[in-house]
Coordinates of C-alpha atoms (C1' of nucleotides) in Angstrom, one line a residue:
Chain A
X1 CA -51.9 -210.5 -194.7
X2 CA -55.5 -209.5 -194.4
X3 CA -56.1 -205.9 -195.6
X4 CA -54.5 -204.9 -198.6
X5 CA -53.2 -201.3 -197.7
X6 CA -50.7 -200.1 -200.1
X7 CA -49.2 -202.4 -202.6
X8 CA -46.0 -202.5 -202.1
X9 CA -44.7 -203.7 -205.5
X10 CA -43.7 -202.3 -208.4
X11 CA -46.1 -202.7 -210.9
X12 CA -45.0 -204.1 -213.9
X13 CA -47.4 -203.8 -216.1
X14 CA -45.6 -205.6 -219.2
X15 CA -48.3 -206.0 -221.2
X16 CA -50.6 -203.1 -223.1
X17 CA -53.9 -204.3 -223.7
X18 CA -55.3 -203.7 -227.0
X19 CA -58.9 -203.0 -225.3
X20 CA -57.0 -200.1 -223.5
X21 CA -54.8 -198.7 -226.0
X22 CA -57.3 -198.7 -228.9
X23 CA -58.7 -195.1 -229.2
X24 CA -56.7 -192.0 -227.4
X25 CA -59.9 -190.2 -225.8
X26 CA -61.2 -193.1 -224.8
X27 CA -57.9 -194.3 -222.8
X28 CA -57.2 -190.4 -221.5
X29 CA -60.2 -191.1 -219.8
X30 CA -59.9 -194.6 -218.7
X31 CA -56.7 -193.7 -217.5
X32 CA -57.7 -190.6 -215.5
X33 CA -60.5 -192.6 -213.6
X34 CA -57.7 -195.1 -212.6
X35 CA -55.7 -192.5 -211.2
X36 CA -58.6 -190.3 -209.2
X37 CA -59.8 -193.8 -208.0
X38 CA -56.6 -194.5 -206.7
X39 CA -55.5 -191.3 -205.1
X40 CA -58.7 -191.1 -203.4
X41 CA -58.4 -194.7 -202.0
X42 CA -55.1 -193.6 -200.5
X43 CA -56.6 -190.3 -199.2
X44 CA -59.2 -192.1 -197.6
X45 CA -56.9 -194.3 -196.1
X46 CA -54.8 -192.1 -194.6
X47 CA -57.7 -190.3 -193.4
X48 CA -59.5 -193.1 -191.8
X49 CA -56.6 -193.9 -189.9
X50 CA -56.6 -190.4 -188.1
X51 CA -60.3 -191.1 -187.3
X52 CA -60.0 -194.4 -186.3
X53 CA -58.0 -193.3 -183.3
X54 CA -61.1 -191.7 -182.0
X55 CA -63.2 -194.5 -182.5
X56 CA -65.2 -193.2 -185.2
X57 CA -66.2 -194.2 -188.9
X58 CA -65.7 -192.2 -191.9
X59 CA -69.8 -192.0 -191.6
X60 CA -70.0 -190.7 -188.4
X61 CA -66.8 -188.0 -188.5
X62 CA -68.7 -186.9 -191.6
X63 CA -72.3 -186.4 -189.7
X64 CA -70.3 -184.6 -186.9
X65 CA -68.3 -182.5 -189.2
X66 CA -71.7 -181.1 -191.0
X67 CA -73.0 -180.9 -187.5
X68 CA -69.9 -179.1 -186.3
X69 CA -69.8 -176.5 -189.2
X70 CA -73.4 -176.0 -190.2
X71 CA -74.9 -176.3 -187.0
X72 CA -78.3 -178.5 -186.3
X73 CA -79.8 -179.7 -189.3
X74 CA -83.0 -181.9 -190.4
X75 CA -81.9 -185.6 -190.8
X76 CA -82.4 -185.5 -194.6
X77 CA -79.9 -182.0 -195.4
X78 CA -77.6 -183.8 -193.6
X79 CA -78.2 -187.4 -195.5
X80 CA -78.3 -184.9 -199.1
X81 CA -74.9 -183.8 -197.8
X82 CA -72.8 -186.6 -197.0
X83 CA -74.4 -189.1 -199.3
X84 CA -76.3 -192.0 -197.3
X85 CA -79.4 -193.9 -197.4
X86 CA -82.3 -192.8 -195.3
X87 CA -81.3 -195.7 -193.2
X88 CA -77.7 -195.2 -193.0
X89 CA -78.8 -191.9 -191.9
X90 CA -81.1 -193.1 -188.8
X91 CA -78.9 -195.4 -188.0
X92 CA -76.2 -192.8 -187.7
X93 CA -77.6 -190.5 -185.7
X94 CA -78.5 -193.6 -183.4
X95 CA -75.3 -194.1 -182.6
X96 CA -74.2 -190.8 -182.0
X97 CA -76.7 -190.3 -179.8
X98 CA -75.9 -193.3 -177.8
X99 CA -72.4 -192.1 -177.4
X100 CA -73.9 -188.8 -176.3
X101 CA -72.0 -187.4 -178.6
X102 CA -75.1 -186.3 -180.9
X103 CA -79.1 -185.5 -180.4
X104 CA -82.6 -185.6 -181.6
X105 CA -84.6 -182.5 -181.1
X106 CA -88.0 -181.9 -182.8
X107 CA -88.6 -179.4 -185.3
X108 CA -91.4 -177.0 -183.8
X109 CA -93.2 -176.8 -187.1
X110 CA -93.1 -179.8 -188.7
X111 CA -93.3 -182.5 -186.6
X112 CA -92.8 -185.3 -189.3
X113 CA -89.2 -183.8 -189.3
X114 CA -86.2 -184.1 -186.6
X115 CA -83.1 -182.3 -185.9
X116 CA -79.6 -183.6 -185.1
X117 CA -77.7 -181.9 -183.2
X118 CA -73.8 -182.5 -181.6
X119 CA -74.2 -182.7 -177.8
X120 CA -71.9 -180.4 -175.6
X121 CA -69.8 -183.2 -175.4
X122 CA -70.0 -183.9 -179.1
X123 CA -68.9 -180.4 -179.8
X124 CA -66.2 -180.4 -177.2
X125 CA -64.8 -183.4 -178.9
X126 CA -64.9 -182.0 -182.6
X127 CA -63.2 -179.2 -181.0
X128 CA -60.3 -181.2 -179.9
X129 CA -60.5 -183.5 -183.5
X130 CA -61.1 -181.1 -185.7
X131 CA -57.7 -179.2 -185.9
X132 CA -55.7 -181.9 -185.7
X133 CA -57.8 -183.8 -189.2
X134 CA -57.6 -181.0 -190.8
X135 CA -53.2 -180.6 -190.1
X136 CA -53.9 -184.9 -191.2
X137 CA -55.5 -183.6 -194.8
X138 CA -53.0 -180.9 -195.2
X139 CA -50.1 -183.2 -194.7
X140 CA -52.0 -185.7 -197.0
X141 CA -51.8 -182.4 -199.9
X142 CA -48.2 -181.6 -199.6
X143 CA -47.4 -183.7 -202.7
X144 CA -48.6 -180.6 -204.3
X145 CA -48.4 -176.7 -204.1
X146 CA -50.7 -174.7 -203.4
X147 CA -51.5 -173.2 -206.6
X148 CA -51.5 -176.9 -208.1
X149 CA -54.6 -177.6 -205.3
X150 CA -56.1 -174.8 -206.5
X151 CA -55.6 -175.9 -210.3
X152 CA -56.7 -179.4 -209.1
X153 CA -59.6 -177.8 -207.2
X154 CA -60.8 -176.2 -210.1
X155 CA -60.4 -179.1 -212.5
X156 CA -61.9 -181.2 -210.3
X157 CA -65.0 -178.9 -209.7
X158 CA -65.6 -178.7 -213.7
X159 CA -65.6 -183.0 -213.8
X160 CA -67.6 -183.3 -210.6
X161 CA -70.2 -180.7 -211.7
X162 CA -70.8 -182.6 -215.1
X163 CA -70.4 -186.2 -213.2
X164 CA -73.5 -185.5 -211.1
X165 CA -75.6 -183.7 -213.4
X166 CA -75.4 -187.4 -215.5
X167 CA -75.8 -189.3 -212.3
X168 CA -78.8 -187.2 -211.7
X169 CA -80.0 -188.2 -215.4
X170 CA -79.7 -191.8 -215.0
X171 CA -80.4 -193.4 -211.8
X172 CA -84.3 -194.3 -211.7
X173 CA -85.3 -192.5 -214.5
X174 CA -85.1 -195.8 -216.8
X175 CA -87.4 -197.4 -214.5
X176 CA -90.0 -194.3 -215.1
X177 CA -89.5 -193.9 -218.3
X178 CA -90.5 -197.3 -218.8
X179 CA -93.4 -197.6 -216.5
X180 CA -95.1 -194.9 -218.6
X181 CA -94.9 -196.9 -221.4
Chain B
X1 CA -86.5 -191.3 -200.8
X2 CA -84.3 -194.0 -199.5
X3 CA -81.0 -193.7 -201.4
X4 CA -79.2 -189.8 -201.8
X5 CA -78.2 -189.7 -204.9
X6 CA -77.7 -186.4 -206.1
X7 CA -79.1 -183.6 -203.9
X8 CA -80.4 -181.1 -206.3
X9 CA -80.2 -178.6 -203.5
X10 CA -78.4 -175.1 -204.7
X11 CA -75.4 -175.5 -201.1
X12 CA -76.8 -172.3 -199.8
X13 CA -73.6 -172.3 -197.2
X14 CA -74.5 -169.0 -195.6
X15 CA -72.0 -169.1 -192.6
X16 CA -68.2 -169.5 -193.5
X17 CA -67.0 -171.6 -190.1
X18 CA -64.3 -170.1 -188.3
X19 CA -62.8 -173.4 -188.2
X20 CA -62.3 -173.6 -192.1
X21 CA -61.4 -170.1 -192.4
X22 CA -58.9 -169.7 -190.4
X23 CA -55.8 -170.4 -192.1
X24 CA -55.2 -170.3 -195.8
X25 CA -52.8 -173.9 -197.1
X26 CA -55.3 -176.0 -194.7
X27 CA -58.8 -174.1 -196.4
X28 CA -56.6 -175.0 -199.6
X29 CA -56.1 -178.4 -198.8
X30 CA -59.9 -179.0 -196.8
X31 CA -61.6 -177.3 -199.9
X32 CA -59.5 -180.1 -202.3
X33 CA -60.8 -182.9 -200.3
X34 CA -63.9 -182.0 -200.5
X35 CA -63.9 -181.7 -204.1
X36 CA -62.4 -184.6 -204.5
X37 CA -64.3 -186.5 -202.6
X38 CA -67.8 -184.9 -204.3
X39 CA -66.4 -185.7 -207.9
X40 CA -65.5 -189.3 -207.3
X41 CA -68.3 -190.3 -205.6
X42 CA -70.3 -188.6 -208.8
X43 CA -68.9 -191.0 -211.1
X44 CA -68.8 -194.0 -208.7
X45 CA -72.6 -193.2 -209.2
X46 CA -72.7 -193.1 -212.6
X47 CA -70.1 -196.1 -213.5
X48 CA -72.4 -198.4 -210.7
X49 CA -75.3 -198.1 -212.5
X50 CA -73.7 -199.1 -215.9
X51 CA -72.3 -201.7 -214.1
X52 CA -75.2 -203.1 -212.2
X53 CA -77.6 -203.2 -215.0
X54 CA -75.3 -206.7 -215.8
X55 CA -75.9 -207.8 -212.2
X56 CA -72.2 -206.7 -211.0
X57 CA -71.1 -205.4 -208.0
X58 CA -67.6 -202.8 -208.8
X59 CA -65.6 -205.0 -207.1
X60 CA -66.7 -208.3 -209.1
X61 CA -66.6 -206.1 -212.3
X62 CA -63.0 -204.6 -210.9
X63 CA -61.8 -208.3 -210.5
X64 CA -62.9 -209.0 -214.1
X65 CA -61.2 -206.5 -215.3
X66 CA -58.1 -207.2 -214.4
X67 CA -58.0 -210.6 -215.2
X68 CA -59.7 -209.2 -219.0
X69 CA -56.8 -207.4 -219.1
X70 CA -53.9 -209.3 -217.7
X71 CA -54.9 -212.3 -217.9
X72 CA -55.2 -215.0 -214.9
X73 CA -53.5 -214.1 -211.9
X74 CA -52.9 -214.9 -208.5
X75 CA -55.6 -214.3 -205.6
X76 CA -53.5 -211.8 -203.8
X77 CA -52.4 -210.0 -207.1
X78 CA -55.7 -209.5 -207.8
X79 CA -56.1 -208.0 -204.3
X80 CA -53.5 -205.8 -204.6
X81 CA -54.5 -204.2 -207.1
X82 CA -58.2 -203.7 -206.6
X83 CA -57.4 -203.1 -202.9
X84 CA -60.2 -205.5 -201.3
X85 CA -59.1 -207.9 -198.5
X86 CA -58.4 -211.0 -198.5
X87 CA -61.5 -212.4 -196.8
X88 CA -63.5 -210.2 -199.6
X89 CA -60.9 -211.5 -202.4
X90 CA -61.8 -215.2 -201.5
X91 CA -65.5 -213.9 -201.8
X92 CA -65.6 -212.4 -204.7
X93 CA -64.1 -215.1 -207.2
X94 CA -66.2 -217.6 -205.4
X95 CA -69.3 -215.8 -206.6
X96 CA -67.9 -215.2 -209.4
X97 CA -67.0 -218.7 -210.4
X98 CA -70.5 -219.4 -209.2
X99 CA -72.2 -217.4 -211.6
X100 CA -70.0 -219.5 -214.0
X101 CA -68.1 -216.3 -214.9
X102 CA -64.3 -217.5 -213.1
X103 CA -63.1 -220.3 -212.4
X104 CA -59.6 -221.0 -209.9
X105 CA -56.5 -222.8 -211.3
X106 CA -53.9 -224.6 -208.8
X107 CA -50.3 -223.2 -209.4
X108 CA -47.8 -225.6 -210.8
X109 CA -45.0 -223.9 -209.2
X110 CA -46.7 -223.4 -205.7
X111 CA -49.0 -225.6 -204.3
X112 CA -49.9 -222.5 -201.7
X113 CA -51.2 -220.3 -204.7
X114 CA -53.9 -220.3 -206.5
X115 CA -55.0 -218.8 -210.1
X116 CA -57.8 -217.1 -210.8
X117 CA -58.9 -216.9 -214.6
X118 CA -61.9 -216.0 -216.6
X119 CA -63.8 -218.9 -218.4
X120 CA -65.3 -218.7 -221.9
X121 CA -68.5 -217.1 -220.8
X122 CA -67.0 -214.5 -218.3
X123 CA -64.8 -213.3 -221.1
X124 CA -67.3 -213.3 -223.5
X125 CA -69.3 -210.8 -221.1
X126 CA -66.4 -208.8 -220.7
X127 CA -65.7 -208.3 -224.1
X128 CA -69.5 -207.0 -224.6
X129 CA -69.8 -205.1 -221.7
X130 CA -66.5 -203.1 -221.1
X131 CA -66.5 -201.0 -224.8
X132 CA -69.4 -199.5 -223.1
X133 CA -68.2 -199.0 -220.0
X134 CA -65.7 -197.6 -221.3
X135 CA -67.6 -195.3 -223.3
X136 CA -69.7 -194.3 -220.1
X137 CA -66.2 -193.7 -218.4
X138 CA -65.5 -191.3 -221.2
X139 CA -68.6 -189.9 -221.3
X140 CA -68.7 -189.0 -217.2
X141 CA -65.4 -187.0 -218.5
X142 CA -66.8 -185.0 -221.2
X143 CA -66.7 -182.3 -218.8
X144 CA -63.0 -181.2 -219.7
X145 CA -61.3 -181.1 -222.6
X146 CA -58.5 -183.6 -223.6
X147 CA -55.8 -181.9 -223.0
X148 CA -57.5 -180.7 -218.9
X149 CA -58.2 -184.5 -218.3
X150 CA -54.2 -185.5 -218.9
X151 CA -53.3 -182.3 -216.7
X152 CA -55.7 -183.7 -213.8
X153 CA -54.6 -187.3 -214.4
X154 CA -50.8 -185.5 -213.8
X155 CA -51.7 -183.9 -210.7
X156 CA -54.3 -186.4 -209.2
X157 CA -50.6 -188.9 -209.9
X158 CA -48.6 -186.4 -208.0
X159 CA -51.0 -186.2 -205.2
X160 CA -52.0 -189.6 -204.9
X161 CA -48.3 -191.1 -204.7
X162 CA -47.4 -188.8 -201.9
X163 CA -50.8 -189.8 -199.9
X164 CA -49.9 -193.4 -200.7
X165 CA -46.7 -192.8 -199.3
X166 CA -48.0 -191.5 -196.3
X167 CA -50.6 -194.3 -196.1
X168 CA -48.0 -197.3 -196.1
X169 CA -46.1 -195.3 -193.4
X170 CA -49.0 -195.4 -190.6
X171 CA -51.3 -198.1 -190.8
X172 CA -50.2 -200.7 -188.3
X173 CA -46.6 -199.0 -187.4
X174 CA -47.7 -197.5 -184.2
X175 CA -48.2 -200.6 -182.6
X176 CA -45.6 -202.1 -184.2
X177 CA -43.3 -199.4 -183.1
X178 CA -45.2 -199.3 -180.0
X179 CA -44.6 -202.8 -179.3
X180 CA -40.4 -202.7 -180.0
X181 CA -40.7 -200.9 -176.3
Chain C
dG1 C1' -113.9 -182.2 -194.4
dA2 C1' -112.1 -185.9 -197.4
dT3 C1' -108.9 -187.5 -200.5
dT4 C1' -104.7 -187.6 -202.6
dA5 C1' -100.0 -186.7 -203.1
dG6 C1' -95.8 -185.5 -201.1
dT7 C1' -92.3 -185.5 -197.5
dA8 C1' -89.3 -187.0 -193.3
dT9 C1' -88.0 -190.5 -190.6
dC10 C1' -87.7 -195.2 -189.0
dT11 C1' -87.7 -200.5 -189.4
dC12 C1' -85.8 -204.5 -190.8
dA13 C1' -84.1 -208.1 -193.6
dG14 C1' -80.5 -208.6 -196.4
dT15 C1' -75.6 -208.0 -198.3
dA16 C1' -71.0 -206.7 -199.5
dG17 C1' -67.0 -206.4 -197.3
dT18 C1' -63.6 -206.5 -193.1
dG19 C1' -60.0 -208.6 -190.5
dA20 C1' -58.1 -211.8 -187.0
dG21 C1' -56.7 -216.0 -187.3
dA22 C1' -56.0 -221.0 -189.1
dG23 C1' -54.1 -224.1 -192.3
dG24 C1' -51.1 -225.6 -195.5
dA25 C1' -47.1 -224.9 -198.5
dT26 C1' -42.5 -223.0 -199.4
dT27 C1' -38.0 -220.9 -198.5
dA28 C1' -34.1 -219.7 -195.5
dT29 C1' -31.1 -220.6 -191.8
dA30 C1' -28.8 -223.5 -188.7
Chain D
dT1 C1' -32.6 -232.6 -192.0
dA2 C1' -35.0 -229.5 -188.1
dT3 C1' -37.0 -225.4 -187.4
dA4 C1' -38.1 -221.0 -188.0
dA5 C1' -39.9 -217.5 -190.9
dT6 C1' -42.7 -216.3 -194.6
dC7 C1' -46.2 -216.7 -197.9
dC8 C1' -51.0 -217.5 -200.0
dT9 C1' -55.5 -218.7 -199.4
dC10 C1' -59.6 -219.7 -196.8
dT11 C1' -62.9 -219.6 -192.7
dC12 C1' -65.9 -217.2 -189.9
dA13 C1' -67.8 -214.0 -186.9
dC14 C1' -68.8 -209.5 -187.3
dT15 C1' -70.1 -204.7 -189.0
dA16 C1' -71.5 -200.8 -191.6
dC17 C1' -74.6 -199.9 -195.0
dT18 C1' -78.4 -200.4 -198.3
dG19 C1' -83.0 -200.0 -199.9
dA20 C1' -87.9 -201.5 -199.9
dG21 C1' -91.5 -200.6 -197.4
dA22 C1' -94.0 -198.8 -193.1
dT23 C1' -95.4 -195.0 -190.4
dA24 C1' -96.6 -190.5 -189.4
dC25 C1' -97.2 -186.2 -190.5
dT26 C1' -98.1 -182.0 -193.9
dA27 C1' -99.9 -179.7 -198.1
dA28 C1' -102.8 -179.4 -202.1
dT29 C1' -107.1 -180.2 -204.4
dC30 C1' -111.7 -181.3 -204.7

DNA sequence: GATTAGTATCTCAGTAGTGAGAGGATTATA
DNA sequence: TATAATCCTCTCACTACTGAGATACTAATC
């Protein structure tokens, strides 16, 4: 076996660590990161499958997808939006373009800046993709009904919201902080 | 800027897309994903910087974990369970037993398998580090109340083990079936 | 105008991780 | 026994990404 996929066993799980089990809002927690970690592993699985068949990474759908919806953006909304480094982000758009599925085109009034932009052919292809990845995500849902998305969705929103306002606190600010000594 | 991190951009998201709009379950279930995707990668944020200020990758600390909490285990349990594969499981416990952190173990029952197990110092660090990780993982939730994060943990379970499902059923099947003629 | 700070992209060396396949060991079947 | 099938790990070539710094431009302040 090479890739791990989904585990086909059953989990024993005999033993209950005392690390784990020794304060209740501190397991509810742990526990609830296990279990978004792991659903959103298999999500992304099953959705990396469907784009796989079209010969394109998770990356790229998503550059295409915000290209597709939002229509030509600067290089650095779109990086913002799908969460990659500034040289994730070039190298991206490089090899959209070299597919001709994607394009540069220079912003008029800023010429430090670039747009990217999905190519006819590009946009013909998300046409034909699109439908079909979004019938993939659905299916992926049906575990659940509707209203419980929407309860997830909600949830999820509230944890997401205060998530990233920490992430936002954290990240370099140590280094700054420190640096002004 | 080389790394995202959080945009603090405001999502202005003028134009609704025809695409998205068109049918209600699928906005439902697109709208989830997205969510889903947003608040996950918010705390992988924030539980990677706790992690890498002890100069740990996740997936070294993930592999640490479980053998904190289970106790030495085979190679490909290990994999199972942090889903890596098994060129990257190989990998990781040989950096980790480089850093003096693991160590392998030959099986007594089977010469194919191997152990992997945490020496002195690697439990040591674990014991140090993961009450605060721990405490990070529960602070990234503070977002929801108690009694919200054990009704998310009961739908994200719901919605992950029909996704999983659906995983194990496509991956390499389509050739497989393909090749049955 | 000159200087400084800020912003947007690109370059490039480096890295974590993948996955096909090999090798060696075990188990099942004939 | 053979021998076939299966299992567990490791090797290795490869790839998608990262992130520090470079480059090129714009904006703000003197």
């Amino acid at each position: 076996m090479n890739s791990p996929k989904r585990a086909a066993s059953k989990e024993p799980r005999p033993v209950k660590s005392a690390a784990i089990t020794a304060d209740l809002p501190t397991a509810t927690a742990l526990k609830l990161w296990v279990v978004l970690a792991r659903s959103h592993d298999a999500l992304v699985e099953v959705l990396k499958a469907d784009i796989e068949r079209h010969d394109l990474t998770l990356a790229e759908f998503a550059v295409m997808e915000a290209l597709y919806h939002k229509g030509p953006q600067l290089l650095g909304e779109i990086q913002k939006r799908i969460l990659v480094s500034s040289g994730g982000m070039t190298f991206l758009v490089d090899r959209l373009a070299k597919r001709g599925l994607a394009e540069r085109r220079a912003c008029p009034s800023d010429r430090r800046a670039r747009y990217a932009a999905l190519t006819k052919k590009g946009e013909k292809l998300m046409r034909s993709i699109f439908p079909e990845h979004a019938a993939v995500i659905q299916g992926a849902m049906m575990g659940l009904k509707q209203s419980e998305q929407r309860e997830l969705t909600a949830l999820l929103k509230t944890l997401g919201k205060e998530a990233a306002r920490l992430a936002a606190e954290t990240p370099a600010c140590k280094a700054a902080l420190a640096e002004q000594e």
